[in-house]
């Protein structure tokens, strides 16, 4: 079991498979990209599967989310999913992706044992997409979403970040589109995860702003904390249901008290929080020949020291020293 001093138990593992990405989203990284991790620093496929196995069989993890960077860039992704699906007990498995390349891989991922996907899409406008991501790939993301739905990787969730002056007016249109296509839309407050440190609290679009915009067109019924559990998204029924929309208010309404996550970076470090400034090395233990029991002990010790909150609700919060692409969103 992965328990901390605040009696929170981590059952959800986020695994970053790579720090690389084929988009250059303005809220994540600079246009020229980043200095990528050297290949020897990355966990191998076998090392990833071993750590997931330890987490599932010894530490109580029952849900695994593969992230990046962009996880579809990992050549061994399908094999990793297949091997993790063979574990006993079998964890629930999902993938967070930008959707580029999903059209050609969705069926194989489903066959390997992946349960569902979260796809990042911030706009319905191809020109705004190009401005936000610095790439002309909007059509590929839409095709990837359709492929995921057709392959049965459901519910297909769409993650959207709204930014003033770019896509800040699109919330109602995005929700109408998601309802039409059978996707579950989740708005995420912009967080201070950009490598260029351009985030400003006073310029962000808040959860309250998003809900006010949605209510100009839809009736939203709060599903309440009982339905939410440890999930980060507050969810509402849209016009009485069955469709739902979620809002993740990481900045204005942090949900740290119910957090059940542990994170593994692409280079084998445990992070107790997306915004943590400390990491615990598992890669070194793996490569020095440590047995599973010792790796599990190191992981438990790391989680025991998890802090009460992320610090995002503190106006003096300092951005983490590693960009989201290296940590796993």
Short mmCIF file of C-alpha atoms in Angstrom, two decimals:
data_model
loop_
_atom_site.label_atom_id
_atom_site.label_comp_id
_atom_site.label_asym_id
_atom_site.label_seq_id
_atom_site.Cartn_x
_atom_site.Cartn_y
_atom_site.Cartn_z
CA UNK A 1 0.00 0.00 0.00
CA UNK A 2 1.15 3.54 -0.80
CA UNK A 3 -0.06 5.65 2.13
CA UNK A 4 1.04 9.09 3.29
CA UNK A 5 0.99 10.85 6.64
CA UNK A 6 -2.42 12.38 5.80
CA UNK A 7 -3.98 8.90 5.40
CA UNK A 8 -4.32 9.24 1.64
CA UNK A 9 -3.79 6.00 -0.26
CA UNK A 10 -2.43 6.08 -3.80
CA UNK A 11 -4.15 3.61 -6.11
CA UNK A 12 -3.72 5.52 -9.41
CA UNK A 13 -0.32 5.41 -11.17
CA UNK A 14 0.58 7.90 -13.91
CA UNK A 15 3.46 6.67 -16.09
CA UNK A 16 5.26 9.07 -18.42
CA UNK A 17 6.59 7.04 -21.34
CA UNK A 18 8.58 9.82 -23.02
CA UNK A 19 9.32 13.51 -22.65
CA UNK A 20 9.06 14.08 -26.40
CA UNK A 21 6.05 15.55 -28.16
CA UNK A 22 5.08 16.29 -31.77
CA UNK A 23 3.20 19.47 -30.82
CA UNK A 24 4.53 22.68 -29.29
CA UNK A 25 1.57 23.88 -27.23
CA UNK A 26 2.14 27.39 -25.98
CA UNK A 27 1.17 26.49 -22.39
CA UNK A 28 3.62 23.57 -22.26
CA UNK A 29 6.85 24.28 -24.11
CA UNK A 30 8.66 26.85 -26.26
CA UNK A 31 8.41 26.78 -30.05
CA UNK A 32 11.91 25.37 -30.46
CA UNK A 33 11.13 22.48 -28.13
CA UNK A 34 13.19 21.36 -25.16
CA UNK A 35 16.42 19.53 -24.49
CA UNK A 36 15.10 15.97 -24.54
CA UNK A 37 16.25 13.27 -22.18
CA UNK A 38 19.08 11.12 -23.50
CA UNK A 39 17.95 7.63 -24.51
CA UNK A 40 20.04 5.87 -21.81
CA UNK A 41 18.27 7.99 -19.18
CA UNK A 42 14.83 6.77 -20.23
CA UNK A 43 13.35 3.65 -18.70
CA UNK A 44 13.35 0.69 -21.07
CA UNK A 45 10.11 -1.10 -21.94
CA UNK A 46 11.04 -3.95 -19.60
CA UNK A 47 11.82 -1.52 -16.77
CA UNK A 48 8.47 0.21 -17.17
CA UNK A 49 6.59 -3.08 -17.11
CA UNK A 50 8.54 -4.24 -14.05
CA UNK A 51 7.74 -1.06 -12.12
CA UNK A 52 4.06 -1.28 -13.07
CA UNK A 53 4.07 -4.91 -11.94
CA UNK A 54 5.57 -3.98 -8.57
CA UNK A 55 3.02 -1.18 -8.19
CA UNK A 56 0.09 -3.47 -9.01
CA UNK A 57 1.12 -6.64 -7.18
CA UNK A 58 2.81 -5.15 -4.10
CA UNK A 59 1.62 -1.57 -3.66
CA UNK A 60 -2.13 -1.64 -4.29
CA UNK A 61 -2.24 0.22 -7.60
CA UNK A 62 -5.40 -0.65 -9.53
CA UNK A 63 -5.38 2.01 -12.25
CA UNK A 64 -2.56 2.95 -14.65
CA UNK A 65 -2.55 5.96 -16.97
CA UNK A 66 0.15 6.17 -19.67
CA UNK A 67 1.18 9.73 -20.44
CA UNK A 68 4.07 11.70 -21.92
CA UNK A 69 5.14 13.99 -23.52
CA UNK A 70 3.20 12.17 -26.21
CA UNK A 71 2.98 8.44 -25.38
CA UNK A 72 2.09 7.45 -28.95
CA UNK A 73 5.70 8.33 -29.84
CA UNK A 74 6.91 5.41 -27.70
CA UNK A 75 7.71 2.58 -30.16
CA UNK A 76 6.98 -0.15 -27.61
CA UNK A 77 3.66 1.28 -26.39
CA UNK A 78 1.40 -1.54 -27.62
CA UNK A 79 3.68 -4.18 -26.10
CA UNK A 80 3.84 -2.30 -22.78
CA UNK A 81 0.04 -2.15 -22.65
CA UNK A 82 -0.26 -5.82 -23.54
CA UNK A 83 2.17 -6.91 -20.82
CA UNK A 84 0.52 -4.74 -18.18
CA UNK A 85 -2.91 -6.09 -19.18
CA UNK A 86 -1.61 -9.59 -18.39
CA UNK A 87 -0.87 -8.70 -14.77
CA UNK A 88 -2.87 -10.21 -11.92
CA UNK A 89 -4.80 -8.37 -10.66
CA UNK A 90 -5.35 -6.62 -13.97
CA UNK A 91 -5.25 -2.82 -13.60
CA UNK A 92 -7.59 -0.48 -15.43
CA UNK A 93 -5.53 1.18 -18.15
CA UNK A 94 -5.94 4.47 -19.98
CA UNK A 95 -3.86 6.78 -22.15
CA UNK A 96 -3.56 10.56 -22.31
CA UNK A 97 -2.63 11.66 -25.83
CA UNK A 98 -2.76 14.59 -28.20
CA UNK A 99 -4.53 12.28 -30.65
CA UNK A 100 -2.02 12.58 -33.49
CA UNK A 101 -1.32 9.01 -34.59
CA UNK A 102 -4.31 7.62 -32.71
CA UNK A 103 -6.14 6.82 -35.94
CA UNK A 104 -3.54 4.22 -36.86
CA UNK A 105 -3.02 2.80 -33.35
CA UNK A 106 -6.45 2.84 -31.65
CA UNK A 107 -7.48 -0.65 -32.75
CA UNK A 108 -4.13 -2.19 -31.78
CA UNK A 109 -4.20 -0.50 -28.36
CA UNK A 110 -7.72 -1.80 -27.72
CA UNK A 111 -6.67 -5.31 -28.73
CA UNK A 112 -3.66 -5.07 -26.40
CA UNK A 113 -5.93 -4.30 -23.45
CA UNK A 114 -6.18 -0.52 -23.20
CA UNK A 115 -9.53 0.48 -21.73
CA UNK A 116 -9.96 4.11 -22.77
CA UNK A 117 -8.27 7.36 -23.82
CA UNK A 118 -8.14 11.03 -22.90
CA UNK A 119 -7.42 13.23 -25.91
CA UNK A 120 -6.26 16.83 -25.63
CA UNK A 121 -8.13 19.24 -27.92
CA UNK A 122 -8.44 22.92 -27.07
CA UNK A 123 -10.36 24.31 -30.04
CA UNK A 124 -12.73 23.48 -32.89
CA UNK A 125 -11.03 26.04 -35.12
CA UNK A 126 -8.10 24.77 -37.22
CA UNK A 127 -6.46 28.21 -37.33
CA UNK A 128 -6.60 28.57 -33.55
CA UNK A 129 -5.27 25.02 -33.17
CA UNK A 130 -2.28 25.97 -35.33
CA UNK A 131 -1.67 29.07 -33.21
CA UNK A 132 -1.92 27.14 -29.93
CA UNK A 133 0.13 24.09 -30.96
CA UNK A 134 2.35 25.63 -33.65
CA UNK A 135 1.41 22.66 -35.86
CA UNK A 136 -1.28 22.19 -38.55
CA UNK A 137 -2.64 18.86 -37.27
CA UNK A 138 -6.20 19.63 -36.21
CA UNK A 139 -7.66 17.17 -38.72
CA UNK A 140 -5.44 14.38 -37.36
CA UNK A 141 -6.74 14.88 -33.82
CA UNK A 142 -10.37 14.74 -34.98
CA UNK A 143 -9.63 11.56 -36.93
CA UNK A 144 -7.91 10.07 -33.88
CA UNK A 145 -10.92 10.80 -31.69
CA UNK A 146 -13.24 9.06 -34.13
CA UNK A 147 -10.91 6.06 -34.34
CA UNK A 148 -10.77 5.76 -30.54
CA UNK A 149 -14.55 5.85 -30.28
CA UNK A 150 -14.96 3.29 -33.09
CA UNK A 151 -12.37 0.99 -31.47
CA UNK A 152 -14.29 1.01 -28.18
CA UNK A 153 -11.77 3.01 -26.13
CA UNK A 154 -14.66 4.55 -24.26
CA UNK A 155 -15.64 6.76 -22.64
CA UNK A 156 -13.49 8.96 -24.87
CA UNK A 157 -12.66 12.01 -22.79
CA UNK A 158 -11.55 15.30 -24.33
CA UNK A 159 -9.30 17.55 -22.25
CA UNK A 160 -9.50 21.27 -23.02
CA UNK A 161 -7.53 24.25 -21.72
CA UNK A 162 -9.03 27.69 -22.38
CA UNK A 163 -6.78 30.70 -22.82
CA UNK A 164 -7.84 34.35 -23.04
CA UNK A 165 -7.68 35.88 -26.50
CA UNK A 166 -7.33 32.52 -28.24
CA UNK A 167 -10.07 30.01 -27.46
CA UNK A 168 -11.62 31.57 -24.35
CA UNK A 169 -15.01 31.98 -26.03
CA UNK A 170 -15.34 28.39 -27.25
CA UNK A 171 -16.66 26.60 -24.16
CA UNK A 172 -20.34 26.33 -25.27
CA UNK A 173 -19.40 25.33 -28.83
CA UNK A 174 -16.99 22.67 -27.56
CA UNK A 175 -19.61 21.18 -25.27
CA UNK A 176 -22.24 21.10 -28.01
CA UNK A 177 -19.73 19.33 -30.29
CA UNK A 178 -18.76 16.81 -27.58
CA UNK A 179 -22.41 15.97 -26.89
CA UNK A 180 -23.06 15.51 -30.61
CA UNK A 181 -20.15 13.08 -31.01
CA UNK A 182 -20.54 11.21 -27.74
CA UNK A 183 -17.33 12.46 -26.09
CA UNK A 184 -17.04 13.49 -22.44
CA UNK A 185 -15.57 16.99 -22.28
CA UNK A 186 -13.38 18.13 -19.39
CA UNK A 187 -12.13 21.67 -19.05
CA UNK A 188 -8.83 22.07 -17.19
CA UNK A 189 -7.71 25.34 -15.66
CA UNK A 190 -4.41 26.41 -17.16
CA UNK A 191 -1.65 25.41 -14.76
CA UNK A 192 1.93 26.72 -14.33
CA UNK A 193 3.58 23.93 -16.28
CA UNK A 194 5.12 25.81 -19.19
CA UNK A 195 8.90 25.60 -19.54
CA UNK A 196 9.10 29.27 -20.49
CA UNK A 197 7.31 30.31 -17.25
CA UNK A 198 4.75 32.50 -19.01
CA UNK A 199 1.77 31.49 -16.83
CA UNK A 200 0.09 34.27 -14.87
CA UNK A 201 -2.61 33.60 -12.29
CA UNK A 202 -4.43 36.86 -12.93
CA UNK A 203 -4.77 36.12 -16.65
CA UNK A 204 -6.18 32.60 -16.48
CA UNK A 205 -9.74 31.53 -17.27
CA UNK A 206 -11.11 30.03 -14.06
CA UNK A 207 -13.56 27.22 -13.43
CA UNK A 208 -16.12 29.84 -12.48
CA UNK A 209 -15.64 31.61 -15.80
CA UNK A 210 -16.06 28.35 -17.69
CA UNK A 211 -19.25 27.37 -15.90
CA UNK A 212 -20.76 30.82 -16.41
CA UNK A 213 -20.05 30.56 -20.12
CA UNK A 214 -21.55 27.07 -20.40
CA UNK A 215 -24.70 28.14 -18.57
CA UNK A 216 -25.47 30.68 -21.28
CA UNK A 217 -26.50 27.71 -23.44
CA UNK A 218 -26.93 24.66 -21.20
CA UNK A 219 -28.55 23.66 -17.92
CA UNK A 220 -25.93 22.08 -15.67
CA UNK A 221 -26.81 19.84 -12.72
CA UNK A 222 -24.02 19.29 -10.19
CA UNK A 223 -23.38 15.58 -9.58
CA UNK A 224 -21.85 16.33 -6.17
CA UNK A 225 -18.81 15.11 -4.28
CA UNK A 226 -20.34 11.68 -3.65
CA UNK A 227 -20.30 10.93 -7.37
CA UNK A 228 -16.86 12.53 -7.80
CA UNK A 229 -14.91 10.43 -5.29
CA UNK A 230 -11.17 11.00 -5.74
CA UNK A 231 -11.51 12.12 -9.37
CA UNK A 232 -10.07 15.58 -10.05
CA UNK A 233 -13.00 16.71 -12.18
CA UNK A 234 -16.17 18.21 -10.75
CA UNK A 235 -18.90 16.91 -13.05
CA UNK A 236 -22.28 18.20 -14.19
CA UNK A 237 -25.12 16.59 -16.09
CA UNK A 238 -25.84 18.52 -19.29
CA UNK A 239 -29.50 19.41 -19.80
CA UNK A 240 -30.57 16.64 -17.44
CA UNK A 241 -28.25 13.97 -18.89
CA UNK A 242 -27.08 11.49 -19.88
CA UNK A 243 -24.17 13.60 -21.19
CA UNK A 244 -21.76 15.06 -18.66
CA UNK A 245 -19.13 17.77 -18.58
CA UNK A 246 -16.27 18.08 -16.12
CA UNK A 247 -14.15 20.95 -14.85
CA UNK A 248 -10.76 20.40 -13.21
CA UNK A 249 -10.10 23.46 -11.07
CA UNK A 250 -6.52 22.66 -10.07
CA UNK A 251 -5.70 26.29 -9.31
CA UNK A 252 -8.85 27.83 -7.85
CA UNK A 253 -10.33 24.75 -6.14
CA UNK A 254 -7.50 22.27 -5.43
CA UNK A 255 -8.53 18.68 -4.70
CA UNK A 256 -5.40 17.56 -2.83
CA UNK A 257 -7.28 16.14 0.17
CA UNK A 258 -8.70 13.35 -1.99
CA UNK A 259 -5.61 12.76 -4.15
CA UNK A 260 -4.93 9.08 -4.87
CA UNK A 261 -2.09 9.42 -7.40
CA UNK A 262 1.54 8.52 -7.65
CA UNK A 263 3.65 9.44 -10.66
CA UNK A 264 6.55 7.85 -12.49
CA UNK A 265 8.60 10.06 -14.80
CA UNK A 266 10.04 8.89 -18.10
CA UNK A 267 13.49 8.65 -16.49
CA UNK A 268 12.33 6.57 -13.55
CA UNK A 269 11.68 9.06 -10.78
CA UNK A 270 8.75 8.91 -8.36
CA UNK A 271 6.83 12.15 -8.02
CA UNK A 272 4.25 12.37 -5.27
CA UNK A 273 2.57 15.35 -6.98
CA UNK A 274 2.62 16.93 -10.42
CA UNK A 275 3.97 20.08 -8.76
CA UNK A 276 6.44 18.43 -6.41
CA UNK A 277 9.96 19.82 -6.39
CA UNK A 278 11.48 16.60 -5.06
CA UNK A 279 11.83 13.23 -6.76
CA UNK A 280 12.85 9.75 -5.61
CA UNK A 281 15.03 7.65 -7.91
CA UNK A 282 13.80 4.17 -8.82
CA UNK A 283 15.85 3.82 -11.99
CA UNK A 284 19.09 3.63 -10.02
CA UNK A 285 17.69 0.87 -7.83
CA UNK A 286 16.44 -1.04 -10.87
CA UNK A 287 19.78 -0.89 -12.64
CA UNK A 288 21.82 -1.74 -9.55
CA UNK A 289 20.01 -5.06 -9.25
CA UNK A 290 17.67 -4.25 -6.35
CA UNK A 291 14.95 -6.86 -5.78
CA UNK A 292 11.28 -6.00 -6.15
CA UNK A 293 10.84 -5.77 -2.38
CA UNK A 294 13.52 -3.08 -2.09
CA UNK A 295 12.04 -1.03 -4.93
CA UNK A 296 8.63 -1.28 -3.28
CA UNK A 297 10.16 -0.11 0.01
CA UNK A 298 11.73 2.95 -1.65
CA UNK A 299 8.43 3.79 -3.33
CA UNK A 300 6.50 3.49 -0.06
CA UNK A 301 8.98 5.76 1.69
CA UNK A 302 8.67 8.37 -1.07
CA UNK A 303 4.88 8.43 -0.80
CA UNK A 304 4.96 8.59 2.99
CA UNK A 305 6.58 12.02 2.62
CA UNK A 306 3.88 13.43 0.31
CA UNK A 307 2.92 16.99 1.23
CA UNK A 308 -0.57 18.07 2.21
CA UNK A 309 -1.17 20.10 -0.95
CA UNK A 310 0.27 21.19 -4.27
CA UNK A 311 0.76 24.81 -3.22
CA UNK A 312 -1.18 26.05 -6.24
CA UNK A 313 -3.64 27.88 -4.01
CA UNK A 314 -0.77 30.01 -2.67
CA UNK A 315 -0.40 33.22 -4.74
CA UNK A 316 3.37 33.03 -4.22
CA UNK A 317 3.57 29.56 -5.79
CA UNK A 318 6.77 28.98 -7.77
CA UNK A 319 6.59 26.94 -10.93
CA UNK A 320 8.24 23.50 -10.88
CA UNK A 321 11.71 23.22 -12.40
CA UNK A 322 10.72 20.46 -14.83
CA UNK A 323 8.19 21.02 -17.64
CA UNK A 324 5.07 18.87 -17.90
CA UNK A 325 6.52 16.92 -20.83
CA UNK A 326 9.20 15.44 -18.58
CA UNK A 327 6.87 14.66 -15.69
CA UNK A 328 3.67 13.28 -17.20
CA UNK A 329 0.36 15.10 -17.01
#
